[in-house]
CSV table of C-alpha atoms in Angstrom, one decimal:
chain,number,residue,atom,x,y,z
A,718,UNK,CA,36.8,-21.7,-81.3
A,719,UNK,CA,33.9,-24.2,-82.0
A,720,UNK,CA,30.8,-23.0,-83.6
A,721,UNK,CA,28.4,-23.4,-80.7
A,722,UNK,CA,30.6,-21.5,-78.5
A,723,UNK,CA,31.2,-18.5,-81.1
A,724,UNK,CA,27.3,-18.6,-81.3
A,725,UNK,CA,27.0,-18.0,-77.4
A,726,UNK,CA,29.5,-15.2,-77.8
A,727,UNK,CA,28.0,-13.4,-80.5
A,728,UNK,CA,24.3,-13.8,-78.1
A,729,UNK,CA,26.2,-12.5,-75.0
A,730,UNK,CA,27.2,-9.5,-76.9
A,731,UNK,CA,24.1,-8.8,-78.9
A,732,UNK,CA,22.6,-8.8,-75.1
A,733,UNK,CA,25.0,-6.7,-73.7
A,734,UNK,CA,24.6,-3.8,-76.4
A,735,UNK,CA,20.7,-4.3,-76.5
A,736,UNK,CA,20.7,-3.6,-72.5
A,737,UNK,CA,23.4,-0.5,-72.9
A,738,UNK,CA,20.9,0.8,-75.8
A,739,UNK,CA,17.8,0.7,-74.1
A,740,UNK,CA,18.8,0.8,-70.4
A,741,UNK,CA,15.6,2.2,-68.4
A,742,UNK,CA,13.5,2.4,-71.0
A,743,UNK,CA,13.4,-1.2,-71.8
A,744,UNK,CA,12.0,-1.7,-68.2
A,745,UNK,CA,9.6,1.2,-68.8
A,746,UNK,CA,8.1,-0.5,-71.8
A,747,UNK,CA,8.1,-3.9,-70.0
A,748,UNK,CA,5.9,-2.9,-67.4
A,749,UNK,CA,3.3,-2.7,-69.9
A,750,UNK,CA,3.4,-6.1,-71.1
A,751,UNK,CA,0.6,-8.4,-70.4
A,752,UNK,CA,0.4,-12.5,-71.0
A,753,UNK,CA,-2.3,-14.6,-72.2
A,754,UNK,CA,-2.1,-18.6,-72.7
A,755,UNK,CA,-3.8,-19.8,-76.1
A,756,UNK,CA,-3.6,-23.4,-77.1
A,757,UNK,CA,-0.2,-24.2,-75.4
A,758,UNK,CA,1.4,-20.8,-76.1
A,759,UNK,CA,2.1,-18.2,-73.7
A,760,UNK,CA,1.6,-14.8,-75.9
A,761,UNK,CA,3.5,-11.8,-74.4
A,762,UNK,CA,2.3,-8.6,-75.6
A,763,UNK,CA,1.6,-4.8,-75.5
A,764,UNK,CA,-0.7,-2.7,-76.8
A,765,UNK,CA,0.4,0.3,-78.8
A,766,UNK,CA,-1.7,2.8,-80.7
A,767,UNK,CA,-4.8,0.8,-80.5
A,768,UNK,CA,-3.3,-2.8,-81.7
A,769,UNK,CA,-1.4,-5.2,-80.3
A,770,UNK,CA,2.0,-6.1,-80.8
A,771,UNK,CA,3.5,-9.8,-79.6
A,772,UNK,CA,6.7,-9.2,-78.2
A,773,UNK,CA,7.5,-12.8,-77.7
A,774,UNK,CA,5.6,-16.3,-77.3
A,775,UNK,CA,6.2,-19.2,-75.6
A,776,UNK,CA,5.3,-22.7,-76.9
A,777,UNK,CA,5.0,-24.6,-73.7
A,778,UNK,CA,5.6,-28.3,-74.2
A,779,UNK,CA,3.9,-30.4,-76.9
A,780,UNK,CA,0.5,-29.2,-75.9
A,781,UNK,CA,0.4,-26.3,-79.0
A,782,UNK,CA,-0.1,-29.1,-81.7
A,783,UNK,CA,1.3,-29.7,-85.0
A,784,UNK,CA,0.4,-26.1,-86.2
A,785,UNK,CA,0.6,-22.9,-84.5
A,786,UNK,CA,-1.5,-19.9,-85.7
A,787,UNK,CA,-1.0,-16.6,-84.2
A,788,UNK,CA,-4.0,-15.2,-83.2
A,789,UNK,CA,-5.4,-12.2,-84.6
A,790,UNK,CA,-6.5,-10.4,-81.7
A,791,UNK,CA,-5.3,-10.2,-78.1
A,792,UNK,CA,-7.0,-7.9,-75.5
A,793,UNK,CA,-9.3,-7.1,-77.7
A,794,UNK,CA,-6.9,-5.3,-80.3
A,795,UNK,CA,-5.9,-6.2,-83.2
A,796,UNK,CA,-2.4,-8.3,-83.6
A,797,UNK,CA,0.0,-6.4,-86.2
A,798,UNK,CA,3.1,-7.6,-85.1
A,799,UNK,CA,5.2,-10.2,-83.8
A,800,UNK,CA,8.7,-10.1,-82.8
A,801,UNK,CA,9.8,-13.4,-81.6
A,802,UNK,CA,8.8,-17.2,-80.6
A,803,UNK,CA,10.6,-19.7,-78.6
A,804,UNK,CA,9.9,-22.9,-77.1
A,805,UNK,CA,10.9,-25.7,-74.5
A,806,UNK,CA,13.6,-28.1,-75.3
A,807,UNK,CA,10.8,-31.0,-75.3
A,808,UNK,CA,8.5,-29.6,-78.1
A,809,UNK,CA,9.1,-31.9,-81.0
A,810,UNK,CA,5.4,-31.8,-82.5
A,811,UNK,CA,5.0,-28.2,-83.7
A,812,UNK,CA,6.0,-28.6,-87.7
A,813,UNK,CA,3.7,-25.3,-88.6
A,814,UNK,CA,3.9,-21.3,-88.3
A,815,UNK,CA,0.8,-19.4,-89.5
A,816,UNK,CA,1.2,-15.7,-89.9
A,817,UNK,CA,-2.9,-14.6,-90.3
A,818,UNK,CA,-4.0,-11.8,-92.8
A,819,UNK,CA,-3.8,-9.2,-89.5
A,820,UNK,CA,0.1,-9.5,-89.2
A,821,UNK,CA,2.1,-6.8,-90.8
A,822,UNK,CA,5.5,-6.9,-89.5
A,823,UNK,CA,7.7,-10.4,-88.2
A,824,UNK,CA,10.5,-9.9,-86.8
A,825,UNK,CA,11.9,-6.6,-84.6
A,826,UNK,CA,12.4,-3.4,-86.3
A,827,UNK,CA,15.9,-2.9,-85.7
A,828,UNK,CA,17.9,-6.6,-86.6
A,829,UNK,CA,20.6,-5.8,-84.7
A,830,UNK,CA,18.8,-6.8,-81.4
A,831,UNK,CA,18.0,-10.4,-82.7
A,832,UNK,CA,19.0,-12.4,-85.4
A,833,UNK,CA,16.7,-15.6,-85.1
A,834,UNK,CA,14.0,-14.9,-82.6
A,835,UNK,CA,11.7,-17.8,-84.0
A,836,UNK,CA,13.4,-21.0,-82.8
A,837,UNK,CA,11.4,-23.9,-83.2
A,838,UNK,CA,13.2,-27.2,-82.8
A,839,UNK,CA,11.1,-29.3,-85.8
A,840,UNK,CA,9.4,-25.9,-87.7
A,841,UNK,CA,9.6,-26.6,-91.3
A,842,UNK,CA,6.9,-24.7,-93.2
A,843,UNK,CA,6.2,-20.9,-92.3
A,844,UNK,CA,2.8,-19.2,-93.8
A,845,UNK,CA,3.0,-15.5,-94.7
A,846,UNK,CA,-0.8,-13.8,-94.6
A,847,UNK,CA,-1.6,-11.4,-97.5
A,848,UNK,CA,-0.7,-8.4,-95.2
A,849,UNK,CA,2.9,-8.8,-94.4
A,850,UNK,CA,4.9,-6.2,-95.3
A,851,UNK,CA,8.1,-5.8,-93.2
A,852,UNK,CA,10.3,-8.6,-92.3
A,853,UNK,CA,13.9,-6.6,-92.2
A,854,UNK,CA,15.6,-9.8,-91.9
A,855,UNK,CA,15.6,-14.0,-92.0
A,856,UNK,CA,14.4,-14.4,-88.1
A,857,UNK,CA,13.8,-18.5,-88.5
A,858,UNK,CA,15.4,-21.1,-87.3
A,859,UNK,CA,17.4,-24.1,-88.8
A,860,UNK,CA,14.8,-26.5,-89.2
A,861,UNK,CA,12.4,-24.5,-91.9
A,862,UNK,CA,12.5,-26.1,-95.4
A,863,UNK,CA,10.1,-24.0,-97.4
A,864,UNK,CA,8.3,-20.5,-97.1
A,865,UNK,CA,4.7,-20.3,-98.5
A,866,UNK,CA,2.8,-17.1,-99.1
A,867,UNK,CA,-0.8,-15.9,-99.6
A,868,UNK,CA,-0.9,-15.3,-103.2
A,869,UNK,CA,-2.7,-12.1,-102.1
A,870,UNK,CA,0.2,-10.6,-100.7
A,871,UNK,CA,1.7,-7.5,-102.3
A,872,UNK,CA,5.0,-7.0,-100.6
A,873,UNK,CA,6.6,-11.1,-100.4
A,874,UNK,CA,6.7,-14.2,-102.6
A,875,UNK,CA,8.2,-17.7,-102.8
A,876,UNK,CA,9.6,-19.8,-105.3
A,877,UNK,CA,10.6,-23.1,-104.7
A,878,UNK,CA,10.0,-22.3,-101.2
A,879,UNK,CA,12.8,-19.4,-100.9
A,880,UNK,CA,11.5,-16.0,-99.8
A,881,UNK,CA,11.8,-13.2,-102.1
A,882,UNK,CA,10.2,-9.4,-102.0
A,883,UNK,CA,7.1,-9.7,-104.5
A,884,UNK,CA,9.1,-8.1,-107.4
A,885,UNK,CA,11.8,-10.9,-107.0
A,886,UNK,CA,14.7,-8.4,-106.5
A,887,UNK,CA,15.4,-9.2,-102.9
A,888,UNK,CA,15.9,-12.9,-102.0
A,889,UNK,CA,14.9,-12.3,-98.0
A,890,UNK,CA,15.2,-15.8,-97.1
A,891,UNK,CA,16.8,-19.1,-97.7
A,892,UNK,CA,15.0,-22.2,-96.0
A,893,UNK,CA,17.9,-23.4,-93.5
A,894,UNK,CA,16.8,-27.0,-94.1
A,895,UNK,CA,16.3,-26.9,-98.1
A,896,UNK,CA,18.1,-30.1,-99.7
A,897,UNK,CA,20.6,-29.1,-102.3
A,898,UNK,CA,24.2,-28.2,-102.0
A,899,UNK,CA,24.6,-25.4,-104.5
A,900,UNK,CA,22.6,-22.5,-104.8
A,901,UNK,CA,23.0,-19.9,-107.9
A,902,UNK,CA,20.9,-16.5,-106.4
A,903,UNK,CA,18.6,-15.7,-109.6
A,904,UNK,CA,19.0,-13.0,-112.3
A,905,UNK,CA,16.4,-10.8,-111.1
A,906,UNK,CA,17.8,-10.6,-107.5
A,907,UNK,CA,19.8,-7.6,-106.7
A,908,UNK,CA,19.7,-7.1,-102.7
A,909,UNK,CA,20.7,-10.4,-100.6
A,910,UNK,CA,18.8,-9.6,-97.2
A,911,UNK,CA,20.1,-9.7,-93.6
A,912,UNK,CA,20.7,-13.2,-92.3
A,913,UNK,CA,19.5,-15.0,-95.6
A,914,UNK,CA,21.1,-17.7,-95.7
A,915,UNK,CA,21.5,-17.7,-92.1
A,916,UNK,CA,21.8,-21.4,-90.1
A,917,UNK,CA,21.3,-23.5,-93.4
A,918,UNK,CA,22.3,-27.0,-93.0
A,919,UNK,CA,22.9,-28.7,-96.6
A,920,UNK,CA,24.0,-25.8,-98.5
A,921,UNK,CA,27.6,-25.7,-99.4
A,922,UNK,CA,28.3,-23.2,-102.1
A,923,UNK,CA,26.3,-19.7,-103.5
A,924,UNK,CA,26.8,-18.1,-106.5
A,925,UNK,CA,25.3,-14.7,-106.7
A,926,UNK,CA,24.4,-13.6,-110.1
A,927,UNK,CA,23.2,-10.4,-110.9
A,928,UNK,CA,23.4,-9.2,-107.3
A,929,UNK,CA,24.8,-5.6,-105.9
A,930,UNK,CA,24.2,-6.0,-102.1
A,931,UNK,CA,25.3,-8.6,-100.4
A,932,UNK,CA,23.7,-7.3,-96.6
A,933,UNK,CA,24.8,-7.7,-93.2
A,934,UNK,CA,25.2,-11.6,-91.6
A,935,UNK,CA,24.2,-12.7,-94.6
A,936,UNK,CA,26.2,-16.4,-94.1
A,937,UNK,CA,25.4,-16.3,-90.1
A,938,UNK,CA,26.0,-19.8,-88.9
A,939,UNK,CA,25.4,-21.3,-92.2
A,940,UNK,CA,26.5,-24.6,-93.9
A,941,UNK,CA,27.8,-22.4,-96.5
A,942,UNK,CA,31.5,-22.9,-97.2
A,943,UNK,CA,32.1,-21.6,-100.8
A,944,UNK,CA,30.8,-18.1,-101.8
A,945,UNK,CA,31.1,-16.9,-105.4
A,946,UNK,CA,30.5,-13.3,-105.8
A,947,UNK,CA,29.7,-12.2,-109.5
A,948,UNK,CA,31.0,-9.5,-112.0
A,949,UNK,CA,27.8,-7.1,-110.6
A,950,UNK,CA,28.6,-7.1,-106.4
A,951,UNK,CA,29.7,-3.5,-105.4
A,952,UNK,CA,28.2,-3.6,-102.1
A,953,UNK,CA,29.5,-6.2,-99.3
A,954,UNK,CA,31.4,-5.6,-96.0
A,955,UNK,CA,33.4,-7.9,-93.5
A,956,UNK,CA,30.1,-8.2,-91.9
A,957,UNK,CA,28.1,-9.8,-94.6
A,958,UNK,CA,30.4,-12.8,-93.9
A,959,UNK,CA,31.4,-12.2,-90.2
A,960,UNK,CA,29.8,-15.5,-87.9
A,961,UNK,CA,30.2,-17.6,-91.2
A,962,UNK,CA,31.9,-20.1,-89.2
A,963,UNK,CA,31.7,-22.5,-92.4
A,964,UNK,CA,33.2,-20.4,-95.1
A,965,UNK,CA,36.6,-21.6,-95.9
A,966,UNK,CA,37.0,-19.0,-99.2
A,967,UNK,CA,35.4,-16.7,-100.9
A,968,UNK,CA,35.6,-15.8,-104.7
A,969,UNK,CA,35.0,-13.2,-107.0
A,970,UNK,CA,34.5,-12.8,-111.1
A,971,UNK,CA,37.7,-11.3,-112.7
A,972,UNK,CA,35.3,-9.1,-114.2
A,973,UNK,CA,33.9,-7.3,-111.0
A,974,UNK,CA,35.3,-3.9,-110.3
A,975,UNK,CA,35.0,-3.1,-106.5
A,976,UNK,CA,36.4,-6.6,-105.3
A,977,UNK,CA,38.7,-9.1,-105.7
A,978,UNK,CA,40.5,-12.1,-103.8
A,979,UNK,CA,43.6,-13.5,-102.9
A,980,UNK,CA,44.2,-16.7,-100.9
A,981,UNK,CA,40.8,-16.9,-100.6
A,982,UNK,CA,40.2,-13.6,-98.6
A,983,UNK,CA,38.0,-10.7,-99.8
A,984,UNK,CA,39.8,-7.4,-100.5
A,985,UNK,CA,38.9,-4.3,-102.6
A,986,UNK,CA,40.1,-4.3,-106.2
A,987,UNK,CA,43.4,-2.2,-105.9
A,988,UNK,CA,43.7,-4.3,-102.5
A,989,UNK,CA,44.2,-1.2,-100.1
A,990,UNK,CA,41.6,-2.4,-97.7
A,991,UNK,CA,41.1,-5.9,-96.6
A,992,UNK,CA,37.0,-6.5,-96.5
A,993,UNK,CA,36.9,-10.1,-95.2
A,994,UNK,CA,38.8,-13.1,-93.9
A,995,UNK,CA,37.0,-16.5,-93.9
A,996,UNK,CA,36.2,-18.2,-90.5
A,997,UNK,CA,36.9,-21.6,-92.0
A,998,UNK,CA,39.9,-20.7,-93.8
A,999,UNK,CA,43.1,-23.2,-93.1
A,1000,UNK,CA,45.6,-21.8,-90.7
A,1001,UNK,CA,46.1,-19.9,-87.3
A,1002,UNK,CA,48.0,-17.0,-88.6
A,1003,UNK,CA,47.8,-14.2,-91.1
A,1004,UNK,CA,50.0,-10.9,-92.3
A,1005,UNK,CA,48.1,-8.5,-93.7
A,1006,UNK,CA,49.5,-7.3,-96.8
A,1007,UNK,CA,51.6,-4.3,-97.2
A,1008,UNK,CA,49.1,-2.6,-99.7
A,1009,UNK,CA,46.3,-2.3,-97.0
A,1010,UNK,CA,45.7,1.2,-95.5
A,1011,UNK,CA,42.4,0.0,-94.0
A,1012,UNK,CA,41.0,-2.6,-91.9
A,1013,UNK,CA,37.4,-3.3,-92.8
A,1014,UNK,CA,34.3,-3.3,-90.6
A,1015,UNK,CA,34.2,-7.3,-89.3
A,1016,UNK,CA,36.7,-8.4,-91.2
A,1017,UNK,CA,37.9,-10.7,-88.8
A,1018,UNK,CA,35.4,-10.3,-86.5
A,1019,UNK,CA,35.1,-13.8,-84.0
A,1020,UNK,CA,37.5,-15.1,-86.5
A,1021,UNK,CA,39.3,-18.3,-85.8
A,1022,UNK,CA,43.2,-17.1,-85.9
A,1023,UNK,CA,45.7,-17.2,-83.0
A,1024,UNK,CA,48.0,-14.4,-84.4
A,1025,UNK,CA,47.2,-11.2,-87.1
A,1026,UNK,CA,50.1,-9.0,-87.8
A,1027,UNK,CA,49.1,-5.7,-89.1
A,1028,UNK,CA,51.6,-3.5,-90.9
A,1029,UNK,CA,52.4,-0.1,-90.6
A,1030,UNK,CA,50.5,0.6,-94.1
A,1031,UNK,CA,47.2,0.6,-92.0
A,1032,UNK,CA,45.8,3.5,-90.9
A,1033,UNK,CA,42.7,3.2,-90.4
A,1034,UNK,CA,41.1,0.1,-88.3
A,1035,UNK,CA,36.8,-0.1,-89.0
A,1036,UNK,CA,34.1,-0.9,-86.2
A,1037,UNK,CA,34.7,-5.0,-85.1
A,1038,UNK,CA,37.2,-5.0,-87.2
A,1039,UNK,CA,39.1,-7.5,-84.6
A,1040,UNK,CA,37.1,-7.5,-82.2
A,1041,UNK,CA,35.9,-10.8,-80.4
A,1042,UNK,CA,38.5,-12.8,-82.2
A,1043,UNK,CA,40.9,-13.5,-79.5
A,1044,UNK,CA,43.5,-13.5,-81.3
A,1045,UNK,CA,47.2,-12.1,-80.7
A,1046,UNK,CA,46.9,-8.5,-83.0
A,1047,UNK,CA,49.5,-5.5,-83.0
A,1048,UNK,CA,48.1,-1.8,-83.3
A,1049,UNK,CA,50.6,-0.1,-86.3
A,1050,UNK,CA,52.4,3.0,-85.6
A,1051,UNK,CA,50.5,5.6,-87.5
A,1052,UNK,CA,46.9,4.0,-87.2
A,1053,UNK,CA,44.7,7.6,-87.2
A,1054,UNK,CA,41.2,5.7,-86.6
A,1055,UNK,CA,40.2,2.6,-84.3
A,1056,UNK,CA,36.5,2.0,-84.6
A,1057,UNK,CA,34.0,0.8,-82.1
A,1058,UNK,CA,35.2,-2.6,-80.4
A,1059,UNK,CA,37.5,-2.8,-83.1
A,1060,UNK,CA,40.2,-4.7,-80.9
A,1061,UNK,CA,37.8,-5.8,-78.5
A,1062,UNK,CA,38.8,-9.2,-76.7
A,1063,UNK,CA,42.3,-9.5,-78.3
A,1064,UNK,CA,45.6,-10.3,-76.9
A,1065,UNK,CA,46.7,-6.7,-77.3
A,1066,UNK,CA,49.3,-6.2,-75.1
A,1067,UNK,CA,50.0,-2.0,-75.3
A,1068,UNK,CA,48.3,0.7,-77.3
A,1069,UNK,CA,50.9,3.7,-78.3
A,1070,UNK,CA,49.8,6.1,-80.8
A,1071,UNK,CA,51.8,8.3,-82.7
A,1072,UNK,CA,49.6,10.2,-84.8
A,1073,UNK,CA,48.0,13.7,-83.6
A,1074,UNK,CA,44.9,13.0,-85.6
A,1075,UNK,CA,43.5,10.2,-83.7
A,1076,UNK,CA,39.8,8.8,-83.7
A,1077,UNK,CA,39.0,6.4,-81.2
A,1078,UNK,CA,35.8,4.3,-80.9
A,1079,UNK,CA,33.3,3.5,-78.4
A,1080,UNK,CA,34.7,-0.1,-76.7
A,1081,UNK,CA,37.5,0.0,-79.3
A,1082,UNK,CA,39.5,-1.6,-76.6
A,1083,UNK,CA,37.1,-3.2,-74.3
A,1084,UNK,CA,38.0,-6.8,-72.8
A,1085,UNK,CA,41.6,-6.5,-74.0
A,1086,UNK,CA,42.7,-8.4,-70.7
A,1087,UNK,CA,46.4,-8.1,-71.6
A,1088,UNK,CA,46.5,-4.6,-72.5
A,1089,UNK,CA,49.3,-3.2,-69.9
A,1090,UNK,CA,50.4,0.5,-72.0
A,1091,UNK,CA,48.3,2.8,-73.4
A,1092,UNK,CA,49.9,6.0,-74.8
A,1093,UNK,CA,47.9,8.9,-76.0
A,1094,UNK,CA,50.1,11.5,-75.5
A,1095,UNK,CA,50.9,12.5,-78.6
A,1096,UNK,CA,47.5,12.8,-79.8
A,1097,UNK,CA,44.9,15.5,-79.8
A,1098,UNK,CA,42.1,13.4,-78.8
A,1099,UNK,CA,39.4,15.6,-77.2
A,1100,UNK,CA,37.4,12.6,-75.9
A,1101,UNK,CA,37.7,9.0,-74.3
A,1102,UNK,CA,34.3,7.2,-76.0
A,1103,UNK,CA,32.2,5.1,-73.5
A,1104,UNK,CA,33.5,1.7,-72.8
A,1105,UNK,CA,36.8,2.3,-74.6
A,1106,UNK,CA,39.2,1.1,-72.7
A,1107,UNK,CA,36.5,-1.3,-70.2
A,1108,UNK,CA,37.4,-4.6,-68.8
A,1109,UNK,CA,41.0,-4.3,-69.5
A,1110,UNK,CA,42.0,-5.7,-66.4
A,1111,UNK,CA,45.6,-5.8,-67.1
A,1112,UNK,CA,46.3,-2.1,-67.5
A,1113,UNK,CA,49.3,-0.6,-65.4
A,1114,UNK,CA,49.8,2.5,-67.4
A,1115,UNK,CA,47.8,5.4,-68.5
A,1116,UNK,CA,49.4,8.8,-70.5
A,1117,UNK,CA,46.7,11.2,-71.4
A,1118,UNK,CA,46.9,14.0,-73.6
A,1119,UNK,CA,46.7,17.8,-73.5
A,1120,UNK,CA,44.0,18.1,-75.1
A,1121,UNK,CA,41.5,15.6,-73.6
A,1122,UNK,CA,38.2,17.0,-72.5
A,1123,UNK,CA,35.8,14.0,-72.1
A,1124,UNK,CA,36.0,10.7,-70.1
A,1125,UNK,CA,33.0,8.6,-71.5
A,1126,UNK,CA,30.7,6.7,-69.6
A,1127,UNK,CA,32.6,3.0,-68.6
A,1128,UNK,CA,35.7,4.6,-70.0
A,1129,UNK,CA,37.9,2.9,-67.4
A,1130,UNK,CA,35.5,0.5,-65.8
A,1131,UNK,CA,37.1,-2.5,-64.1
A,1132,UNK,CA,40.3,-1.4,-66.1
A,1133,UNK,CA,42.5,-2.8,-63.2
A,1134,UNK,CA,44.6,0.5,-63.5
A,1135,UNK,CA,45.4,2.0,-59.9
A,1136,UNK,CA,46.8,5.3,-60.6
A,1137,UNK,CA,45.4,7.8,-63.2
A,1138,UNK,CA,46.4,11.3,-63.7
A,1139,UNK,CA,43.4,13.9,-65.5
A,1140,UNK,CA,44.8,16.7,-67.5
A,1141,UNK,CA,44.1,20.1,-66.6
A,1142,UNK,CA,41.8,19.8,-70.3
A,1143,UNK,CA,39.5,17.6,-69.0
A,1144,UNK,CA,36.1,19.3,-68.2
A,1145,UNK,CA,33.7,16.0,-67.8
A,1146,UNK,CA,34.1,13.0,-66.4
A,1147,UNK,CA,30.9,10.7,-66.8
A,1148,UNK,CA,28.9,8.0,-65.1
A,1149,UNK,CA,31.4,4.9,-64.2
A,1150,UNK,CA,33.8,6.1,-66.2
A,1151,UNK,CA,36.3,5.2,-63.1
A,1152,UNK,CA,34.1,2.5,-61.5
A,1153,UNK,CA,37.2,0.4,-60.8
A,1154,UNK,CA,37.9,-0.6,-57.0
A,1155,UNK,CA,42.1,-1.2,-57.9
A,1156,UNK,CA,42.0,2.7,-58.0
A,1157,UNK,CA,44.2,3.9,-55.5
A,1158,UNK,CA,45.1,7.5,-56.7
A,1159,UNK,CA,43.4,10.2,-58.7
A,1160,UNK,CA,45.2,13.4,-59.7
A,1161,UNK,CA,43.2,15.9,-61.1
A,1162,UNK,CA,44.9,18.8,-62.6
A,1163,UNK,CA,42.1,20.6,-63.4
A,1164,UNK,CA,40.2,23.0,-61.2
A,1165,UNK,CA,37.1,23.0,-63.2
A,1166,UNK,CA,37.2,18.9,-63.6
A,1167,UNK,CA,33.0,18.1,-63.2
A,1168,UNK,CA,32.4,14.5,-62.4
A,1169,UNK,CA,29.0,12.6,-62.6
A,1170,UNK,CA,27.8,11.7,-59.3
A,1171,UNK,CA,28.5,7.8,-60.0
A,1172,UNK,CA,32.0,8.5,-61.9
A,1173,UNK,CA,33.7,6.9,-59.3
A,1174,UNK,CA,32.9,3.5,-57.7
A,1175,UNK,CA,31.5,4.6,-54.1
A,1176,UNK,CA,33.3,3.7,-51.0
A,1177,UNK,CA,30.3,2.0,-49.7
A,1178,UNK,CA,31.4,-1.7,-48.0
A,1179,UNK,CA,28.6,-3.0,-50.4
A,1180,UNK,CA,30.9,-2.3,-53.1
A,1181,UNK,CA,34.6,-3.2,-52.0
A,1182,UNK,CA,36.1,-3.3,-48.5
A,1183,UNK,CA,39.3,-1.7,-49.9
A,1184,UNK,CA,37.7,1.2,-51.6
A,1185,UNK,CA,38.0,3.6,-48.6
A,1186,UNK,CA,42.0,3.9,-49.1
A,1187,UNK,CA,41.3,5.4,-52.6
A,1188,UNK,CA,43.3,9.2,-52.5
A,1189,UNK,CA,41.6,11.9,-55.1
A,1190,UNK,CA,44.5,14.9,-55.3
A,1191,UNK,CA,43.5,17.9,-56.9
A,1192,UNK,CA,43.5,21.7,-56.4
A,1193,UNK,CA,42.6,23.5,-53.1
A,1194,UNK,CA,38.8,24.8,-54.0
A,1195,UNK,CA,38.3,22.6,-57.1
A,1196,UNK,CA,35.5,20.5,-58.4
A,1197,UNK,CA,37.3,17.2,-57.4
A,1198,UNK,CA,37.7,18.7,-53.8
A,1199,UNK,CA,34.1,19.1,-53.7
A,1200,UNK,CA,33.3,15.9,-55.3
A,1201,UNK,CA,35.7,13.9,-52.9
A,1202,UNK,CA,33.9,15.8,-49.7
A,1203,UNK,CA,30.4,14.8,-51.0
A,1204,UNK,CA,31.1,11.2,-51.3
A,1205,UNK,CA,33.6,10.5,-48.8
A,1206,UNK,CA,37.0,10.1,-50.8
A,1207,UNK,CA,40.4,10.8,-49.0
A,1208,UNK,CA,41.4,14.1,-50.7
A,1209,UNK,CA,45.2,15.7,-51.2
A,1210,UNK,CA,45.8,19.7,-52.0
A,1211,UNK,CA,48.7,19.3,-54.6
């Protein structure tokens, strides 16, 4: 997958997750948003606790000028935060962005929502006022050459145009268009911040020194090809390197007590956990070594491989491990944990679980559009998480365990399954769990199985002209019978 396509997919995933997380609450918040045009920039803001927060700013054409200074007041209230800024593509004039002394926070409070919200094509200089104290991640675009910080700021400073916290123990943001191909992190730096090297264009090699922590998405969409981890690094999960679309190898100091590498792939020291597979590493297939028991968080996330072979030694597959890699990946026979979106959008064809002690994460197999069979009958799973099999459009057979009590939201949404049998143990079927127009037969063995009102797609022709053929089969006097009668589904007594 090309870099641009990966970037678009990542933004789409982030949007879906954001909408899922906030839902109606966001709509309520947006109702209070106000707008104001100042010197070619539209500011969207809301007032909270007597202070203005800019949720987004939009630069209209070239009318904004060479320097944009964020207003210190909007709606008569002091502007204390700005969360993002975008522009029309024809803007080529603006090169400097100034945050006044009123600003205390830059970017969102939750960095998973938006990693690069200040997108101005030719922006080269970013100036921070004396009161900026919160910047959870590097939110700036690929054109910045230097950061400048007011000398009176108590929280941030710069050195050679690079942004650090005041003590110099955290590298916050490396200017994306700064010249130089190699960078050695200063000895004083203990933490490389979220997205610190994101979107770099010239940098090829980064070497840590006394750094102990490499944060999530530190190299997102960067030009960095080689990452060299020093002896002090002890915290670095796969999501530190995921979406590092230029990284071809990771190196580790031999004296490091926590990590090691084999053929450029990062493992824990004992090689029982694979931590990160470099996106740009040559080759289209990879076999995980048999020493590995855990596939780490985002180890192959949005990867570039066609096939990944997972040995039966693996029992734990963490969040996003293979997620959105579109690779042909197998499920090991004795797996006990599959994390959130761990296999999402892979070409897995069957999911058969042999371990009774199984834990599944939300969206674990979402969008696996080649998945045809799921067998959970040998497990003791009590709940199917939200979105777990959502979008598995080729799904034909599903065997559920007798221990199952809850079917989560959108668990089988758009799954393609035509027939499904719920064991008597099921107590609750949540919203959109069976929102699937291909579902023709639903067998409910429990008398007390309750359905959320929108658990099954309505028979209304506005959704599908075929849905009136769905048959719900259950016990006489059951909650399933009452549900079918209320919403117009055909019901047959077992």
